Amino acid sequence: MSKPATMRRMPLIAHVDVNCFYASAERSFDPSLEGKPVVVLSNNDGCAVTRSPEAKALGIPLGEPWFKLAPRAKEWGLVALSSNYELYGDISARVMELLGRYSAWLEVYSIDEAFLGVKGTPDELLALGRTMKTAVRRNVGVPVCVGIAATKTLAKLANKWAKNNPAFDGVCHWDSVAPADRESLMGRLSVIEIWGVATRLTKRLNVLGIHSILDLSRADPVMIRDRFSVVMMRTVLELQGTPCIPMEEERIGRDQLIFSRSFATSITTAAGMRQVLSVYGQQASARLAKHGLQAKVLTAFAGTSHFNPKDTSYPSVCVPLPMPTADPVLLTRAAHTLLPHISEGVRYARAGIMVTDLRPTGNQAPLALFENPHEERRVGTLLDDVTRRYGRGSIGLGHAGIRGGPDWTMKRDMLSPRYTTHWDELPLVKAA
């Protein structure tokens, strides 16, 4: 077998990432936003979590609070939008479904990025990357960049290069770039730019004289393992072209589920907190049922704002459940054990629950005497099915079913229409 034929069949990895995902999703339905500086805000319209290239050009840092940006928004022509999670989730699903047509080996890594297993010659892979880029833009309306390499780490690095170098036109095949150019890029980029390396690790690497990605790629993997960890050793090997991080068909394997959010309006009564905990308990039940899991331990907690020096209260309770369960009644009842610890009149800024010790449903069948009627009737699954079909707030048990729009729910004053998930918010097209 000739060497070119062998290389042709070697699997490589394509990393596809949506550019400025939240802002791009908004622009896909509102073309008037093209060319304007756009920021998408976090929960309760707190701070900028996504910035369009035009907003970045204004020097707006990631995480900048909106109250600091608002006074100059008109001067800059800055458009601020609340996080439209329903829209972003649907756009993400459409992107991933489309990418799945180009490879049977697809790993959805996050809401805006995926890895694909690909094969072919360099020219064929570059053509495939351009085809995927064009297809996503044409069919979904969002721009993506594609990086192709022998390892996940190099594929993400190639993607970063494709985003920031117009010469690639959004698609970079790592091995098609001259080795001298690759080394020049890696030499210019700080080691903190590499996937999985955070600030603390960067400082420790700097002490060893490792400042750039090129320095890290030339390090001894065994030394890195002994000084740091096996995970960091894998990063070095991946930079050297040895695949060490396998493709995953599904990223579940979770040890816990957390449901928590800051309130738009502080809660000052146990009655208000009861409703919050009821909602979260039933959300936890639906999520557990969706993934075929049950929990053995529930922790409920609440807290005041760190910026409120008058009120300081951080109550929490840990409740061992009588048996592994996803029953919304049992989970809600366990969450309510926090209520005696809530102080009336104190302004609570957030609350939440966490379920842990998760195990597959049916892994431990209870004795007939302890069987739960709600579990048998699959109430958790029912809640999840109705919520997905009719939207959050369409169904609830007890206090979680009280209608009337509680004022503690997330503040989204600049929310765009949920174009693809709500019938009454579908876009209208008028033909002349």
mmCIF file of C-alpha atoms in Angstrom, residues 17-335:
data_model
loop_
_atom_site.group_PDB
_atom_site.id
_atom_site.type_symbol
_atom_site.label_atom_id
_atom_site.label_comp_id
_atom_site.label_asym_id
_atom_site.label_seq_id
_atom_site.Cartn_x
_atom_site.Cartn_y
_atom_site.Cartn_z
ATOM 1 C CA ASP A 17 -17.484 26.793 16.111
ATOM 2 C CA VAL A 18 -20.176 29.447 15.603
ATOM 3 C CA ASN A 19 -18.727 32.962 15.628
ATOM 4 C CA CYS A 20 -20.095 35.114 18.488
ATOM 5 C CA PHE A 21 -22.945 32.637 18.781
ATOM 6 C CA TYR A 22 -25.590 34.569 20.732
ATOM 7 C CA ALA A 23 -25.106 37.739 18.663
ATOM 8 C CA SER A 24 -25.071 35.738 15.421
ATOM 9 C CA ALA A 25 -28.296 33.945 16.391
ATOM 10 C CA GLU A 26 -29.969 37.316 16.949
ATOM 11 C CA ARG A 27 -28.722 38.619 13.595
ATOM 12 C CA SER A 28 -30.009 35.556 11.758
ATOM 13 C CA PHE A 29 -33.577 36.837 12.339
ATOM 14 C CA ASP A 30 -32.855 40.567 12.526
ATOM 15 C CA PRO A 31 -30.579 41.629 9.645
ATOM 16 C CA SER A 32 -30.778 45.247 10.833
ATOM 17 C CA LEU A 33 -28.227 44.251 13.501
ATOM 18 C CA GLU A 34 -25.560 43.502 10.868
ATOM 19 C CA GLY A 35 -22.652 45.916 11.171
ATOM 20 C CA LYS A 36 -23.851 47.290 14.505
ATOM 21 C CA PRO A 37 -22.118 46.719 17.849
ATOM 22 C CA VAL A 38 -24.223 44.123 19.709
ATOM 23 C CA VAL A 39 -23.902 42.739 23.221
ATOM 24 C CA VAL A 40 -26.002 39.939 24.686
ATOM 25 C CA LEU A 41 -26.478 40.182 28.437
ATOM 26 C CA SER A 42 -26.385 37.509 31.123
ATOM 27 C CA ASN A 43 -29.238 36.489 33.425
ATOM 28 C CA ASN A 44 -31.198 39.453 34.788
ATOM 29 C CA ASP A 45 -29.546 41.682 32.154
ATOM 30 C CA GLY A 46 -26.407 41.757 34.275
ATOM 31 C CA CYS A 47 -23.282 41.847 32.113
ATOM 32 C CA ALA A 48 -22.076 41.310 28.552
ATOM 33 C CA VAL A 49 -21.551 37.614 27.846
ATOM 34 C CA THR A 50 -21.332 37.889 24.041
ATOM 35 C CA ARG A 51 -19.927 40.764 21.986
ATOM 36 C CA SER A 52 -20.110 41.161 18.234
ATOM 37 C CA PRO A 53 -16.838 42.071 16.473
ATOM 38 C CA GLU A 54 -18.038 45.693 16.331
ATOM 39 C CA ALA A 55 -18.604 45.711 20.110
ATOM 40 C CA LYS A 56 -15.149 44.242 20.677
ATOM 41 C CA ALA A 57 -13.703 46.987 18.502
ATOM 42 C CA LEU A 58 -15.189 49.538 20.920
ATOM 43 C CA GLY A 59 -13.066 47.988 23.665
ATOM 44 C CA ILE A 60 -15.995 46.492 25.579
ATOM 45 C CA PRO A 61 -14.546 43.720 27.775
ATOM 46 C CA LEU A 62 -16.258 40.390 28.324
ATOM 47 C CA GLY A 63 -18.288 40.478 31.520
ATOM 48 C CA GLU A 64 -18.666 44.279 31.588
ATOM 49 C CA PRO A 65 -21.788 45.174 33.647
ATOM 50 C CA TRP A 66 -24.630 46.675 31.628
ATOM 51 C CA PHE A 67 -25.105 49.568 34.053
ATOM 52 C CA LYS A 68 -21.613 50.759 33.068
ATOM 53 C CA LEU A 69 -22.309 50.428 29.337
ATOM 54 C CA ALA A 70 -25.832 51.895 29.318
ATOM 55 C CA PRO A 71 -24.838 55.598 29.668
ATOM 56 C CA ARG A 72 -22.753 55.452 26.453
ATOM 57 C CA ALA A 73 -24.882 52.984 24.493
ATOM 58 C CA LYS A 74 -26.611 55.681 22.425
ATOM 59 C CA GLU A 75 -23.319 57.434 21.670
ATOM 60 C CA TRP A 76 -21.789 54.164 20.430
ATOM 61 C CA GLY A 77 -24.929 52.938 18.665
ATOM 62 C CA LEU A 78 -24.659 49.899 20.924
ATOM 63 C CA VAL A 79 -27.533 47.401 20.820
ATOM 64 C CA ALA A 80 -28.066 45.362 24.004
ATOM 65 C CA LEU A 81 -30.255 42.250 24.086
ATOM 66 C CA SER A 82 -31.389 39.949 26.870
ATOM 67 C CA SER A 83 -30.338 36.304 26.599
ATOM 68 C CA ASN A 84 -32.924 34.520 24.434
ATOM 69 C CA TYR A 85 -32.136 30.971 25.545
ATOM 70 C CA GLU A 86 -35.094 29.442 23.703
ATOM 71 C CA LEU A 87 -33.863 30.870 20.387
ATOM 72 C CA TYR A 88 -30.219 29.965 21.010
ATOM 73 C CA GLY A 89 -31.076 26.374 21.943
ATOM 74 C CA ASP A 90 -33.120 25.905 18.772
ATOM 75 C CA ILE A 91 -30.471 27.492 16.524
ATOM 76 C CA SER A 92 -27.846 25.246 18.139
ATOM 77 C CA ALA A 93 -29.948 22.122 17.483
ATOM 78 C CA ARG A 94 -30.311 23.121 13.825
ATOM 79 C CA VAL A 95 -26.569 23.666 13.432
ATOM 80 C CA MET A 96 -25.710 20.319 15.026
ATOM 81 C CA GLU A 97 -28.305 18.432 12.967
ATOM 82 C CA LEU A 98 -26.863 19.933 9.789
ATOM 83 C CA LEU A 99 -23.269 19.121 10.756
ATOM 84 C CA GLY A 100 -24.301 15.526 11.455
ATOM 85 C CA ARG A 101 -24.996 15.111 7.735
ATOM 86 C CA TYR A 102 -21.280 15.485 6.979
ATOM 87 C CA SER A 103 -19.941 12.888 9.399
ATOM 88 C CA ALA A 104 -21.259 9.869 11.257
ATOM 89 C CA TRP A 105 -18.796 10.783 14.010
ATOM 90 C CA LEU A 106 -20.152 13.924 15.686
ATOM 91 C CA GLU A 107 -19.481 15.143 19.224
ATOM 92 C CA VAL A 108 -21.556 18.125 20.334
ATOM 93 C CA TYR A 109 -19.107 19.801 22.698
ATOM 94 C CA SER A 110 -21.165 22.841 23.698
ATOM 95 C CA ILE A 111 -24.090 24.944 22.525
ATOM 96 C CA ASP A 112 -21.975 26.540 19.779
ATOM 97 C CA GLU A 113 -19.223 24.073 18.907
ATOM 98 C CA ALA A 114 -18.770 20.464 17.799
ATOM 99 C CA PHE A 115 -16.062 18.014 16.788
ATOM 100 C CA LEU A 116 -16.430 15.806 13.705
ATOM 101 C CA GLY A 117 -14.386 12.837 12.565
ATOM 102 C CA VAL A 118 -13.304 13.405 8.946
ATOM 103 C CA LYS A 119 -11.161 11.647 6.331
ATOM 104 C CA GLY A 120 -9.617 12.702 3.045
ATOM 105 C CA THR A 121 -6.706 14.420 1.392
ATOM 106 C CA PRO A 122 -5.851 17.974 2.471
ATOM 107 C CA ASP A 123 -7.638 19.389 -0.572
ATOM 108 C CA GLU A 124 -10.721 17.255 0.086
ATOM 109 C CA LEU A 125 -10.810 18.293 3.745
ATOM 110 C CA LEU A 126 -10.471 21.973 2.904
ATOM 111 C CA ALA A 127 -13.341 21.573 0.444
ATOM 112 C CA LEU A 128 -15.404 19.804 3.125
ATOM 113 C CA GLY A 129 -14.712 22.602 5.595
ATOM 114 C CA ARG A 130 -15.837 25.235 3.097
ATOM 115 C CA THR A 131 -18.942 23.199 2.277
ATOM 116 C CA MET A 132 -19.943 22.957 5.961
ATOM 117 C CA LYS A 133 -19.269 26.653 6.491
ATOM 118 C CA THR A 134 -21.419 27.620 3.491
ATOM 119 C CA ALA A 135 -24.210 25.173 4.376
ATOM 120 C CA VAL A 136 -24.573 26.431 7.963
ATOM 121 C CA ARG A 137 -24.591 30.053 6.827
ATOM 122 C CA ARG A 138 -27.125 29.420 4.063
ATOM 123 C CA ASN A 139 -29.485 27.049 5.913
ATOM 124 C CA VAL A 140 -29.293 28.314 9.508
ATOM 125 C CA GLY A 141 -28.068 31.867 9.013
ATOM 126 C CA VAL A 142 -25.090 31.907 11.381
ATOM 127 C CA PRO A 143 -21.357 32.140 10.502
ATOM 128 C CA VAL A 144 -18.955 29.391 11.543
ATOM 129 C CA CYS A 145 -15.241 28.732 11.305
ATOM 130 C CA VAL A 146 -13.675 25.315 10.804
ATOM 131 C CA GLY A 147 -10.343 24.002 12.054
ATOM 132 C CA ILE A 148 -9.051 20.611 10.890
ATOM 133 C CA ALA A 149 -6.126 18.750 12.461
ATOM 134 C CA ALA A 150 -4.953 15.398 13.780
ATOM 135 C CA THR A 151 -6.007 16.130 17.392
ATOM 136 C CA LYS A 152 -8.775 18.025 19.174
ATOM 137 C CA THR A 153 -6.316 20.500 20.681
ATOM 138 C CA LEU A 154 -4.746 21.332 17.320
ATOM 139 C CA ALA A 155 -8.189 21.481 15.661
ATOM 140 C CA LYS A 156 -9.315 24.135 18.178
ATOM 141 C CA LEU A 157 -6.054 26.026 17.605
ATOM 142 C CA ALA A 158 -6.600 25.844 13.833
ATOM 143 C CA ASN A 159 -10.144 27.177 14.332
ATOM 144 C CA LYS A 160 -8.833 30.109 16.389
ATOM 145 C CA TRP A 161 -6.383 30.883 13.584
ATOM 146 C CA ALA A 162 -9.157 30.674 10.964
ATOM 147 C CA LYS A 163 -11.230 33.203 12.937
ATOM 148 C CA ASN A 164 -8.447 35.737 13.260
ATOM 149 C CA ASN A 165 -6.668 35.475 9.907
ATOM 150 C CA PRO A 166 -8.770 36.582 6.907
ATOM 151 C CA ALA A 167 -6.438 34.679 4.558
ATOM 152 C CA PHE A 168 -8.038 31.403 5.628
ATOM 153 C CA ASP A 169 -11.578 32.605 4.863
ATOM 154 C CA GLY A 170 -12.849 30.767 7.944
ATOM 155 C CA VAL A 171 -11.346 27.327 7.214
ATOM 156 C CA CYS A 172 -7.882 26.173 8.346
ATOM 157 C CA HIS A 173 -6.347 22.745 7.726
ATOM 158 C CA TRP A 174 -3.430 22.619 10.153
ATOM 159 C CA ASP A 175 -1.191 20.313 8.126
ATOM 160 C CA SER A 176 -1.698 22.388 4.965
ATOM 161 C CA VAL A 177 0.038 25.335 6.610
ATOM 162 C CA ALA A 178 3.810 25.554 6.286
ATOM 163 C CA PRO A 179 5.596 24.278 9.444
ATOM 164 C CA ALA A 180 7.455 27.580 9.805
ATOM 165 C CA ASP A 181 4.155 29.502 9.807
ATOM 166 C CA ARG A 182 2.660 27.125 12.378
ATOM 167 C CA GLU A 183 5.662 27.571 14.657
ATOM 168 C CA SER A 184 5.504 31.336 14.227
ATOM 169 C CA LEU A 185 1.851 31.370 15.311
ATOM 170 C CA MET A 186 2.464 29.091 18.296
ATOM 171 C CA GLY A 187 5.414 31.214 19.310
ATOM 172 C CA ARG A 188 3.285 34.392 19.325
ATOM 173 C CA LEU A 189 0.389 32.957 21.340
ATOM 174 C CA SER A 190 0.578 32.803 25.126
ATOM 175 C CA VAL A 191 0.151 29.381 26.654
ATOM 176 C CA ILE A 192 -3.087 30.591 28.268
ATOM 177 C CA GLU A 193 -4.644 30.595 24.769
ATOM 178 C CA ILE A 194 -4.534 26.808 24.547
ATOM 179 C CA TRP A 195 -7.594 24.708 25.329
ATOM 180 C CA GLY A 196 -7.715 23.679 28.999
ATOM 181 C CA VAL A 197 -4.963 25.959 30.324
ATOM 182 C CA ALA A 198 -6.219 28.494 32.869
ATOM 183 C CA THR A 199 -4.572 31.443 34.618
ATOM 184 C CA ARG A 200 -3.245 29.460 37.575
ATOM 185 C CA LEU A 201 -1.667 26.825 35.332
ATOM 186 C CA THR A 202 -0.185 29.544 33.142
ATOM 187 C CA LYS A 203 1.660 31.043 36.105
ATOM 188 C CA ARG A 204 3.087 27.648 37.070
ATOM 189 C CA LEU A 205 4.154 26.963 33.489
ATOM 190 C CA ASN A 206 5.798 30.397 33.256
ATOM 191 C CA VAL A 207 7.972 29.514 36.255
ATOM 192 C CA LEU A 208 9.352 26.610 34.177
ATOM 193 C CA GLY A 209 10.113 28.941 31.273
ATOM 194 C CA ILE A 210 7.047 27.844 29.296
ATOM 195 C CA HIS A 211 5.449 31.053 28.050
ATOM 196 C CA SER A 212 4.118 30.298 24.571
ATOM 197 C CA ILE A 213 2.159 27.449 23.020
ATOM 198 C CA LEU A 214 5.332 26.589 21.097
ATOM 199 C CA ASP A 215 7.230 26.244 24.387
ATOM 200 C CA LEU A 216 4.563 23.865 25.692
ATOM 201 C CA SER A 217 4.594 21.783 22.511
ATOM 202 C CA ARG A 218 8.353 21.262 22.920
ATOM 203 C CA ALA A 219 8.138 20.289 26.598
ATOM 204 C CA ASP A 220 8.841 16.761 27.801
ATOM 205 C CA PRO A 221 5.438 15.066 28.317
ATOM 206 C CA VAL A 222 6.725 12.931 31.198
ATOM 207 C CA MET A 223 8.093 15.973 33.017
ATOM 208 C CA ILE A 224 4.781 17.760 32.516
ATOM 209 C CA ARG A 225 2.912 14.744 33.911
ATOM 210 C CA ASP A 226 5.143 14.619 36.986
ATOM 211 C CA ARG A 227 4.956 18.383 37.606
ATOM 212 C CA PHE A 228 1.266 18.838 36.749
ATOM 213 C CA SER A 229 -1.075 15.997 35.756
ATOM 214 C CA VAL A 230 -1.905 13.354 33.176
ATOM 215 C CA VAL A 231 -4.416 15.798 31.697
ATOM 216 C CA MET A 232 -1.690 18.375 31.003
ATOM 217 C CA MET A 233 0.554 15.658 29.571
ATOM 218 C CA ARG A 234 -2.239 14.803 27.105
ATOM 219 C CA THR A 235 -2.352 18.448 26.040
ATOM 220 C CA VAL A 236 1.379 18.380 25.269
ATOM 221 C CA LEU A 237 1.059 15.152 23.300
ATOM 222 C CA GLU A 238 -1.906 16.558 21.388
ATOM 223 C CA LEU A 239 0.133 19.656 20.478
ATOM 224 C CA GLN A 240 2.789 17.263 19.200
ATOM 225 C CA GLY A 241 0.213 15.550 16.977
ATOM 226 C CA THR A 242 -0.610 12.464 19.059
ATOM 227 C CA PRO A 243 -4.376 12.062 19.626
ATOM 228 C CA CYS A 244 -5.060 11.582 23.352
ATOM 229 C CA ILE A 245 -8.550 13.036 23.843
ATOM 230 C CA PRO A 246 -11.084 10.655 22.283
ATOM 231 C CA MET A 247 -14.291 11.619 20.550
ATOM 232 C CA GLU A 248 -17.380 11.224 22.748
ATOM 233 C CA GLU A 249 -20.769 10.443 21.260
ATOM 234 C CA GLU A 250 -22.596 11.919 24.248
ATOM 235 C CA ARG A 251 -21.380 14.066 27.122
ATOM 236 C CA ILE A 252 -23.477 12.897 30.076
ATOM 237 C CA GLY A 253 -21.621 11.247 32.965
ATOM 238 C CA ARG A 254 -22.801 13.978 35.342
ATOM 239 C CA ASP A 255 -22.388 13.575 39.102
ATOM 240 C CA GLN A 256 -24.862 16.283 40.053
ATOM 241 C CA LEU A 257 -27.541 18.602 38.760
ATOM 242 C CA ILE A 258 -27.875 22.174 40.023
ATOM 243 C CA PHE A 259 -30.856 24.486 39.593
ATOM 244 C CA SER A 260 -30.108 27.987 40.789
ATOM 245 C CA ARG A 261 -30.555 31.566 39.671
ATOM 246 C CA SER A 262 -30.348 35.093 40.958
ATOM 247 C CA PHE A 263 -33.712 36.805 41.420
ATOM 248 C CA ALA A 264 -34.778 39.875 39.462
ATOM 249 C CA THR A 265 -36.632 40.985 42.617
ATOM 250 C CA SER A 266 -35.498 39.927 46.080
ATOM 251 C CA ILE A 267 -37.630 37.423 47.992
ATOM 252 C CA THR A 268 -38.409 38.403 51.570
ATOM 253 C CA THR A 269 -40.927 35.769 52.696
ATOM 254 C CA ALA A 270 -40.993 32.038 53.307
ATOM 255 C CA ALA A 271 -44.081 31.825 51.094
ATOM 256 C CA GLY A 272 -42.167 33.302 48.163
ATOM 257 C CA MET A 273 -39.253 30.968 48.810
ATOM 258 C CA ARG A 274 -41.651 27.992 48.906
ATOM 259 C CA GLN A 275 -42.700 28.712 45.339
ATOM 260 C CA VAL A 276 -39.079 29.051 44.169
ATOM 261 C CA LEU A 277 -38.102 25.726 45.731
ATOM 262 C CA SER A 278 -41.231 24.042 44.323
ATOM 263 C CA VAL A 279 -40.354 25.182 40.805
ATOM 264 C CA TYR A 280 -36.741 24.042 41.114
ATOM 265 C CA GLY A 281 -37.752 20.699 42.647
ATOM 266 C CA GLN A 282 -39.986 19.943 39.689
ATOM 267 C CA GLN A 283 -37.376 21.109 37.179
ATOM 268 C CA ALA A 284 -34.926 18.704 38.808
ATOM 269 C CA SER A 285 -37.489 15.899 38.544
ATOM 270 C CA ALA A 286 -38.061 16.556 34.841
ATOM 271 C CA ARG A 287 -34.332 16.688 34.101
ATOM 272 C CA LEU A 288 -33.651 13.465 36.008
ATOM 273 C CA ALA A 289 -36.480 11.711 34.183
ATOM 274 C CA LYS A 290 -35.181 12.945 30.829
ATOM 275 C CA HIS A 291 -31.769 11.363 31.423
ATOM 276 C CA GLY A 292 -33.072 8.197 33.110
ATOM 277 C CA LEU A 293 -31.507 9.092 36.451
ATOM 278 C CA GLN A 294 -32.534 9.107 40.104
ATOM 279 C CA ALA A 295 -31.020 11.038 43.022
ATOM 280 C CA LYS A 296 -30.291 9.900 46.566
ATOM 281 C CA VAL A 297 -29.357 13.285 48.102
ATOM 282 C CA LEU A 298 -30.841 16.780 47.732
ATOM 283 C CA THR A 299 -29.261 20.006 48.959
ATOM 284 C CA ALA A 300 -31.304 23.237 49.118
ATOM 285 C CA PHE A 301 -29.750 26.637 49.688
ATOM 286 C CA ALA A 302 -30.453 30.372 49.593
ATOM 287 C CA GLY A 303 -28.419 33.507 50.055
ATOM 288 C CA THR A 304 -28.462 37.269 50.277
ATOM 289 C CA SER A 305 -26.478 39.533 47.973
ATOM 290 C CA HIS A 306 -22.815 40.168 48.758
ATOM 291 C CA PHE A 307 -23.536 43.835 47.998
ATOM 292 C CA ASN A 308 -26.166 44.085 50.726
ATOM 293 C CA PRO A 309 -24.295 44.661 54.003
ATOM 294 C CA LYS A 310 -27.513 44.890 56.038
ATOM 295 C CA ASP A 311 -28.790 41.360 55.409
ATOM 296 C CA THR A 312 -26.462 38.404 55.697
ATOM 297 C CA SER A 313 -28.077 34.988 55.525
ATOM 298 C CA TYR A 314 -26.902 31.839 53.740
ATOM 299 C CA PRO A 315 -29.060 28.930 54.952
ATOM 300 C CA SER A 316 -28.685 25.444 53.480
ATOM 301 C CA VAL A 317 -29.876 21.919 54.212
ATOM 302 C CA CYS A 318 -28.721 18.511 52.981
ATOM 303 C CA VAL A 319 -31.471 15.901 52.818
ATOM 304 C CA PRO A 320 -30.742 12.167 52.291
ATOM 305 C CA LEU A 321 -33.720 10.788 50.364
ATOM 306 C CA PRO A 322 -35.303 7.532 51.572
ATOM 307 C CA MET A 323 -34.543 5.871 48.227
ATOM 308 C CA PRO A 324 -33.129 6.887 44.833
ATOM 309 C CA THR A 325 -35.892 8.927 43.213
ATOM 310 C CA ALA A 326 -36.908 11.352 40.489
ATOM 311 C CA ASP A 327 -40.351 11.879 42.013
ATOM 312 C CA PRO A 328 -41.284 15.597 41.913
ATOM 313 C CA VAL A 329 -43.336 15.314 45.106
ATOM 314 C CA LEU A 330 -40.468 13.819 47.133
ATOM 315 C CA LEU A 331 -37.894 16.224 45.695
ATOM 316 C CA THR A 332 -40.098 19.257 46.350
ATOM 317 C CA ARG A 333 -40.881 18.087 49.875
ATOM 318 C CA ALA A 334 -37.155 17.648 50.556
ATOM 319 C CA ALA A 335 -36.407 21.131 49.188
#
